Amino acid sequence: MAETIPSFIKVRNGRVITPFRVIPNGCVIIKDRTIIEVSEGDPETPGAVTIDAGGKYISPGFIDIHVHGGGGADFMDNTVEAFLTVAETHARFGTTALFPTTLTGSTEDIVKTLETYNEAYPKNNSGAQFMGMHLEGPYLAMSQRGAQDPRYIRDPDPKEYEYILSKSGSIKRWSAAPELKGAIPFARYVKSKGILVALAHTDAIYEEVIEAYENGYTLATHLYSAMSGVTRRNARRYAGVVESAFLIDEMDVEIIADGVHLPAPLLQLICKIKGCDKIALITDAIRAAAMPPGESVIGNIHTGIKVIVEDGVSKLPDRSSFAGSVATADRLVRTMTQMAGISLPDAVRMITHTPATIMDIADRKGSLAAGKDADIIIFDENITVHATMVHGKIIYQNDSRL
Ligand SMILES: [Zn+2]
């Protein structure tokens, strides 16, 4: 890896996933950190540094819009080192852009994490790019808390959220339960700041979800996990958030495609109903991602909740609930192709172009096309990542011949 970034680069001899098609023998040409050409064959590029993909796949970098940690660090640790560790860890598995995600916490904890984001941002030279913060909670339904710490779960309070928003310009997404008292004015306010509002950890029924949708909640956070399905009240059946997300065509959904949270038939059902343009694959990874199994902590290393990692997933110690995942992005693509039988371009699209569109960064990210940032990865048949390039700079490679 060169210390200075060459300004003119050709990545050649690969199967280019744009992700709208696969170019069997293609190349991507980069100038000044930006893609200038995607084409078939191997055009002459005098003066360019050449990277030979050796017949492997050349793909847009993965975009993870919901991730808490990895490599032994959690964003809620509130240190610059933790932020950089998570970014570098996920870059090894193909993530080139991510949205650091918080858990429920005190106002001070949340504001501190936002401040740490600002400190870490300019120091992140060798990890997945930070694209802005995702606040998950603290305005969640107690009955659907999952692994969120119940001590900090509360209803939206304008004094609090206006204060939090006044402290940071980096919040890009906020996940909340729409049925809570004050959750509709909350969404209107947050949306007015240009922030995506998502439905999360919620027991809402359809009537509440449609009102929520009309007021800014346009994405369902980890579909099926910590949310209502069909319920019965006094013998009557009610559609829950899952059915509502299916019924409202415009609603985007994200799924933890680690192969554990959702079995193959549900992954297939979601793809069948929503289509790959409305689905983002997410890791929802905690600090235990890319670490050996055993005990871990979700959230802040000192004050977080103890969890146990076994069978490729994180669980509460009584094993009553999953507690985030230990997935990395490569595993999500592997799950969708190998377990759910989804085509590779569609699987890649769900973790590149679709999340970029949902987060409104598709003008720069999420596809290989002229004018886009040179966020490019090289992986093999088994979705093992061999090289990761962020903005034209190789930040990870496992093959010295590249
Ligand atoms: Zn989460």
Coordinates of C-alpha atoms and ligand atoms in Angstrom, one line a residue:
M1 CA 0.0 0.0 0.0
A2 CA 1.5 3.3 -1.1
E3 CA 1.5 6.2 1.4
T4 CA 0.5 8.7 -1.2
I5 CA -2.6 8.0 -3.2
P6 CA -2.0 7.7 -6.9
S7 CA -4.3 10.1 -8.7
F8 CA -4.8 7.8 -11.8
I9 CA -5.7 4.2 -11.2
K10 CA -7.1 1.3 -13.3
V11 CA -8.7 -1.7 -11.6
R12 CA -8.7 -4.3 -14.4
N13 CA -9.4 -8.0 -15.1
G14 CA -12.5 -8.4 -13.0
R15 CA -16.2 -9.2 -13.1
V16 CA -17.6 -5.7 -12.5
I17 CA -20.8 -5.6 -10.4
T18 CA -22.2 -2.1 -11.2
P19 CA -24.6 -3.4 -9.4
F20 CA -27.2 -3.2 -12.1
R21 CA -25.4 -5.8 -14.2
V22 CA -22.2 -7.8 -14.2
I23 CA -19.6 -6.9 -16.8
P24 CA -17.7 -10.2 -17.3
N25 CA -14.3 -8.8 -18.1
G26 CA -14.4 -5.2 -17.0
C27 CA -12.4 -2.5 -15.5
V28 CA -12.9 0.7 -13.5
I29 CA -10.8 3.8 -14.1
I30 CA -10.3 6.3 -11.3
K31 CA -8.9 9.8 -11.5
D32 CA -8.5 12.1 -8.5
R33 CA -10.4 9.7 -6.2
T34 CA -13.4 9.6 -8.5
I35 CA -14.6 7.0 -11.0
I36 CA -14.2 8.3 -14.5
E37 CA -15.0 5.2 -16.5
V38 CA -16.5 1.7 -16.2
S39 CA -16.1 -0.4 -19.2
E40 CA -15.6 -3.8 -20.8
G41 CA -12.1 -5.0 -21.7
D42 CA -8.9 -3.3 -20.8
P43 CA -8.5 0.1 -22.4
E44 CA -5.1 1.7 -22.7
T45 CA -4.4 4.1 -19.7
P46 CA -0.9 5.4 -20.0
G47 CA 0.5 6.5 -16.7
A48 CA -2.2 4.8 -14.6
V49 CA -1.3 2.6 -11.6
T50 CA -2.8 -0.8 -12.5
I51 CA -4.5 -3.1 -10.0
D52 CA -5.2 -6.6 -11.4
A53 CA -8.3 -8.1 -9.8
G54 CA -7.3 -11.5 -11.1
G55 CA -10.8 -12.4 -12.4
K56 CA -12.5 -11.7 -9.1
Y57 CA -15.5 -9.4 -8.6
I58 CA -15.0 -5.7 -8.6
S59 CA -17.9 -4.2 -6.7
P60 CA -19.1 -0.9 -5.1
G61 CA -18.0 -0.8 -1.4
F62 CA -20.7 -2.0 1.0
I63 CA -22.7 0.7 2.9
D64 CA -23.9 -0.2 6.4
I65 CA -26.6 2.1 7.6
H66 CA -27.0 0.4 11.0
V67 CA -23.9 -0.7 12.9
H68 CA -22.9 -0.3 16.6
G69 CA -19.4 -1.8 16.8
G70 CA -16.9 -4.4 15.8
G71 CA -13.3 -5.5 16.5
G72 CA -13.9 -5.2 20.3
A73 CA -15.1 -1.6 20.2
D74 CA -18.5 0.1 20.4
F75 CA -19.4 3.6 19.3
M76 CA -20.9 4.1 22.8
D77 CA -17.4 3.6 24.3
N78 CA -17.1 7.3 23.5
T79 CA -13.5 7.3 22.4
V80 CA -11.9 8.2 19.2
E81 CA -10.0 5.0 19.3
A82 CA -13.2 3.0 19.4
F83 CA -14.7 4.8 16.4
L84 CA -11.5 4.2 14.4
T85 CA -11.4 0.5 15.4
V86 CA -14.9 -0.1 14.3
A87 CA -14.3 1.7 11.0
E88 CA -11.1 -0.3 10.3
T89 CA -12.6 -3.6 11.3
H90 CA -15.6 -3.4 9.0
A91 CA -13.4 -2.1 6.1
R92 CA -11.6 -5.5 6.2
F93 CA -14.9 -7.1 5.2
G94 CA -15.8 -4.7 2.4
T95 CA -17.6 -1.8 4.2
T96 CA -16.5 1.5 2.7
A97 CA -19.2 3.7 4.3
L98 CA -21.1 3.4 7.5
F99 CA -23.5 5.2 9.8
P100 CA -22.3 4.9 13.5
T101 CA -25.3 3.9 15.5
T102 CA -26.0 4.6 19.2
L103 CA -28.1 2.7 21.8
T104 CA -30.4 4.1 24.4
G105 CA -28.5 6.1 26.9
S106 CA -28.7 9.3 29.0
T107 CA -28.8 12.6 27.2
E108 CA -25.2 13.1 28.2
D109 CA -24.1 9.8 26.8
I110 CA -25.7 10.5 23.5
V111 CA -24.3 14.0 23.2
K112 CA -20.9 12.7 24.2
T113 CA -21.0 10.1 21.4
L114 CA -22.0 12.9 18.9
E115 CA -19.0 14.9 20.1
T116 CA -16.7 11.9 19.8
Y117 CA -18.0 11.4 16.2
N118 CA -16.8 15.0 15.4
E119 CA -13.4 14.3 16.9
A120 CA -13.0 10.9 15.2
Y121 CA -14.2 12.1 11.7
P122 CA -11.0 13.8 10.5
K123 CA -8.8 11.1 12.0
N124 CA -10.4 8.3 10.1
N125 CA -7.8 7.7 7.4
S126 CA -7.8 3.9 7.2
G127 CA -11.4 2.8 7.9
A128 CA -14.8 2.8 6.3
Q129 CA -16.0 6.4 5.9
F130 CA -18.3 7.9 8.5
M131 CA -21.4 9.2 6.8
G132 CA -23.2 10.6 9.8
M133 CA -24.8 9.3 13.0
H134 CA -27.8 7.1 13.4
L135 CA -29.5 7.4 16.8
E136 CA -31.4 4.3 17.8
G137 CA -33.6 5.3 20.7
P138 CA -33.9 6.3 23.4
Y139 CA -37.6 6.7 22.3
L140 CA -38.6 3.1 22.0
A141 CA -41.4 0.8 23.2
M142 CA -40.5 -0.9 26.5
S143 CA -42.3 -4.1 25.3
Q144 CA -40.1 -4.4 22.2
R145 CA -36.8 -3.3 23.8
G146 CA -34.8 -6.4 22.9
A147 CA -31.3 -5.7 24.1
Q148 CA -31.8 -1.9 24.6
D149 CA -31.1 -0.9 28.3
P150 CA -34.6 -0.4 29.9
R151 CA -33.1 2.2 32.3
Y152 CA -32.9 4.7 29.5
I153 CA -36.0 4.0 27.5
R154 CA -38.4 7.0 27.5
D155 CA -41.0 8.9 25.5
P156 CA -39.8 11.7 23.2
D157 CA -39.3 15.0 25.0
P158 CA -39.0 18.1 22.8
K159 CA -36.7 19.7 25.2
E160 CA -34.3 16.8 25.0
Y161 CA -34.4 16.1 21.2
E162 CA -34.2 19.8 20.3
Y163 CA -31.2 20.0 22.7
I164 CA -29.5 17.0 21.1
L165 CA -30.0 18.3 17.6
S166 CA -28.7 21.7 18.6
K167 CA -25.4 20.0 19.7
S168 CA -24.7 18.2 16.5
G169 CA -25.1 18.6 12.7
S170 CA -24.0 15.1 12.0
I171 CA -27.2 13.2 12.8
K172 CA -28.5 11.6 9.6
R173 CA -31.0 9.1 10.9
W174 CA -33.1 8.6 14.1
S175 CA -35.0 5.4 15.0
A176 CA -38.0 5.6 17.3
A177 CA -41.3 3.9 18.2
P178 CA -44.1 5.9 16.5
E179 CA -46.9 4.9 19.0
L180 CA -45.2 6.7 21.9
K181 CA -46.7 9.9 23.3
G182 CA -45.1 12.7 21.4
A183 CA -43.6 10.5 18.6
I184 CA -45.4 12.2 15.8
P185 CA -44.4 15.8 16.6
F186 CA -40.9 14.3 17.2
A187 CA -40.8 12.9 13.7
R188 CA -42.1 16.1 12.1
Y189 CA -39.4 18.1 13.9
V190 CA -36.5 15.7 13.1
K191 CA -37.7 15.3 9.5
S192 CA -37.7 19.1 9.1
K193 CA -34.0 19.0 9.9
G194 CA -33.4 16.8 6.9
I195 CA -32.9 13.7 9.0
L196 CA -34.3 10.2 8.1
V197 CA -36.8 8.9 10.6
A198 CA -37.2 5.2 11.1
L199 CA -39.7 2.9 12.9
A200 CA -37.9 0.8 15.5
H201 CA -38.5 -1.3 18.6
T202 CA -42.2 -0.7 18.2
D203 CA -45.6 -2.3 19.0
A204 CA -47.6 -0.1 16.6
I205 CA -50.5 -1.4 14.6
Y206 CA -51.3 -0.5 11.0
E207 CA -53.4 2.6 11.9
E208 CA -50.4 4.0 13.8
V209 CA -47.9 3.1 11.2
I210 CA -49.8 4.8 8.4
E211 CA -50.0 8.0 10.5
A212 CA -46.3 7.6 11.3
Y213 CA -45.5 7.2 7.6
E214 CA -47.4 10.3 6.7
N215 CA -45.4 12.2 9.3
G216 CA -41.9 11.1 8.3
Y217 CA -41.3 7.5 9.3
T218 CA -40.2 6.1 6.0
L219 CA -37.9 3.2 7.0
A220 CA -38.6 0.1 9.1
T221 CA -35.5 -0.6 11.3
H222 CA -34.5 -4.3 11.3
L223 CA -37.7 -5.7 9.9
Y224 CA -39.2 -8.5 12.0
S225 CA -36.8 -7.8 14.9
A226 CA -38.2 -5.9 17.9
M227 CA -41.5 -5.1 16.2
S228 CA -45.1 -6.2 16.1
G229 CA -46.6 -8.6 13.7
V230 CA -50.3 -9.6 13.7
T231 CA -51.8 -9.3 17.2
R232 CA -55.3 -10.1 18.6
R233 CA -57.1 -7.7 20.9
N234 CA -60.5 -8.9 22.1
A235 CA -60.6 -11.5 19.3
R236 CA -60.0 -9.0 16.6
R237 CA -56.8 -9.2 14.5
Y238 CA -54.6 -6.2 13.9
A239 CA -51.8 -5.8 11.3
G240 CA -48.5 -4.9 13.0
V241 CA -45.5 -3.1 11.7
V242 CA -44.3 -6.0 9.6
E243 CA -47.5 -6.2 7.6
S244 CA -47.7 -2.4 7.4
A245 CA -44.2 -2.3 6.0
F246 CA -45.2 -4.8 3.3
L247 CA -48.5 -3.0 2.6
I248 CA -47.1 0.5 2.2
D249 CA -45.2 0.2 -1.1
E250 CA -43.1 3.3 -0.5
M251 CA -41.8 2.1 2.9
D252 CA -38.1 1.1 2.9
V253 CA -37.0 -1.8 5.1
E254 CA -33.6 -2.9 6.5
I255 CA -32.9 -6.5 7.5
I256 CA -30.2 -8.1 9.6
A257 CA -29.1 -10.7 7.0
D258 CA -26.7 -12.6 9.2
G259 CA -28.5 -15.8 8.5
V260 CA -29.6 -16.2 12.1
H261 CA -32.0 -13.3 12.8
L262 CA -34.1 -14.3 9.8
P263 CA -34.4 -17.7 8.2
A264 CA -34.2 -18.2 4.4
P265 CA -38.0 -18.3 3.8
L266 CA -38.4 -14.9 5.5
L267 CA -35.5 -13.4 3.6
Q268 CA -37.1 -14.7 0.4
L269 CA -40.6 -13.4 1.4
I270 CA -39.2 -9.9 2.1
C271 CA -37.4 -9.9 -1.2
K272 CA -40.5 -11.1 -3.0
I273 CA -42.7 -8.4 -1.5
K274 CA -40.5 -5.4 -1.3
G275 CA -37.9 -6.0 -4.1
C276 CA -34.3 -5.2 -3.8
D277 CA -34.8 -1.4 -4.4
K278 CA -36.6 -1.1 -1.0
I279 CA -34.4 -3.4 1.1
A280 CA -31.1 -2.5 2.8
L281 CA -28.9 -5.2 4.3
I282 CA -27.5 -4.2 7.7
T283 CA -25.1 -5.8 10.1
D284 CA -26.5 -4.2 13.3
A285 CA -23.1 -5.5 14.5
I286 CA -21.9 -5.1 18.1
R287 CA -18.4 -5.0 19.4
A288 CA -18.2 -8.8 19.2
A289 CA -18.2 -8.7 15.4
A290 CA -14.9 -10.1 14.0
M291 CA -14.0 -11.3 17.5
P292 CA -13.8 -14.7 19.0
P293 CA -17.1 -16.1 20.6
G294 CA -17.8 -15.8 24.4
E295 CA -18.8 -13.0 26.7
S296 CA -19.2 -9.5 25.4
V297 CA -20.9 -6.2 26.2
I298 CA -23.4 -4.4 24.1
G299 CA -23.1 -0.6 24.4
N300 CA -20.5 1.2 26.6
I301 CA -17.7 -1.1 27.8
H302 CA -18.2 0.0 31.4
T303 CA -22.0 0.5 31.7
G304 CA -23.4 -1.7 28.9
I305 CA -25.4 -4.9 29.0
K306 CA -23.5 -8.2 29.2
V307 CA -24.2 -10.6 26.3
I308 CA -23.1 -14.0 25.2
V309 CA -21.8 -14.7 21.7
E310 CA -22.4 -18.3 20.5
D311 CA -23.7 -19.9 17.3
G312 CA -22.7 -16.9 15.3
V313 CA -25.0 -14.4 17.1
S314 CA -25.1 -12.3 20.2
K315 CA -27.7 -13.2 22.8
L316 CA -28.9 -11.9 26.2
P317 CA -27.4 -14.1 28.9
D318 CA -30.8 -15.9 29.6
R319 CA -30.9 -16.5 25.8
S320 CA -34.4 -15.0 25.6
S321 CA -33.5 -12.6 22.8
F322 CA -30.8 -11.9 20.2
A323 CA -28.8 -8.9 21.2
G324 CA -27.4 -7.4 18.0
S325 CA -25.4 -9.4 15.5
V326 CA -21.7 -10.2 15.0
A327 CA -22.0 -10.1 11.3
T328 CA -19.8 -8.2 8.9
A329 CA -21.1 -7.0 5.5
D330 CA -19.5 -9.9 3.5
R331 CA -21.6 -12.3 5.6
L332 CA -24.8 -10.5 4.6
V333 CA -24.1 -11.0 0.9
R334 CA -23.1 -14.6 1.5
T335 CA -26.4 -15.2 3.4
M336 CA -28.5 -13.7 0.7
T337 CA -26.8 -15.5 -2.2
Q338 CA -26.0 -18.9 -0.6
M339 CA -28.8 -19.3 1.9
A340 CA -31.7 -17.3 0.3
G341 CA -30.8 -17.9 -3.3
I342 CA -30.8 -14.3 -4.3
S343 CA -28.7 -13.3 -7.3
L344 CA -25.3 -11.8 -6.6
P345 CA -26.1 -8.4 -8.3
D346 CA -29.3 -8.1 -6.3
A347 CA -27.6 -9.0 -3.0
V348 CA -24.9 -6.5 -3.7
R349 CA -27.4 -3.8 -4.7
M350 CA -29.2 -4.2 -1.3
I351 CA -26.0 -3.2 0.5
T352 CA -24.7 -0.6 -2.0
H353 CA -27.2 1.3 -4.2
T354 CA -30.3 0.8 -2.1
P355 CA -28.9 2.0 1.3
A356 CA -27.2 4.9 -0.6
T357 CA -30.6 5.8 -2.0
I358 CA -32.4 5.5 1.4
M359 CA -29.7 7.7 3.0
D360 CA -29.7 10.2 0.1
I361 CA -26.1 9.7 -0.8
A362 CA -26.6 7.8 -4.1
D363 CA -25.3 10.8 -6.1
R364 CA -21.8 9.9 -4.7
K365 CA -22.0 6.4 -3.3
G366 CA -23.4 2.9 -3.9
S367 CA -22.6 2.2 -7.6
L368 CA -19.8 2.0 -10.0
A369 CA -20.4 4.8 -12.5
A370 CA -18.6 7.8 -13.8
G371 CA -18.7 10.7 -11.3
K372 CA -19.1 8.5 -8.2
D373 CA -16.6 8.3 -5.3
A374 CA -14.0 5.6 -5.9
D375 CA -15.2 3.3 -3.1
I376 CA -14.4 -0.1 -4.6
I377 CA -13.9 -3.6 -3.2
I378 CA -12.6 -6.8 -4.7
F379 CA -14.0 -10.1 -3.5
D380 CA -14.0 -13.7 -4.7
E381 CA -16.7 -16.4 -5.3
N382 CA -17.2 -16.9 -1.5
I383 CA -17.5 -13.1 -0.9
T384 CA -14.1 -13.1 0.8
V385 CA -12.9 -9.5 0.5
H386 CA -9.4 -9.2 -0.9
A387 CA -9.1 -5.4 -1.2
T388 CA -11.0 -2.3 0.0
M389 CA -10.6 1.1 -1.5
V390 CA -12.1 4.2 0.0
H391 CA -12.1 7.4 -2.2
G392 CA -9.4 6.0 -4.4
K393 CA -7.1 4.9 -1.5
I394 CA -6.5 1.2 -0.8
I395 CA -7.1 0.9 3.0
Y396 CA -7.1 -2.9 3.1
Q397 CA -5.6 -5.7 1.0
N398 CA -5.0 -9.3 1.8
D399 CA -3.1 -10.1 -1.4
S400 CA 0.3 -8.5 -2.0
R401 CA 0.0 -9.2 -5.8
L402 CA -2.9 -6.7 -6.1
Ligands
ZN1 ZN -29.2 -1.6 16.4

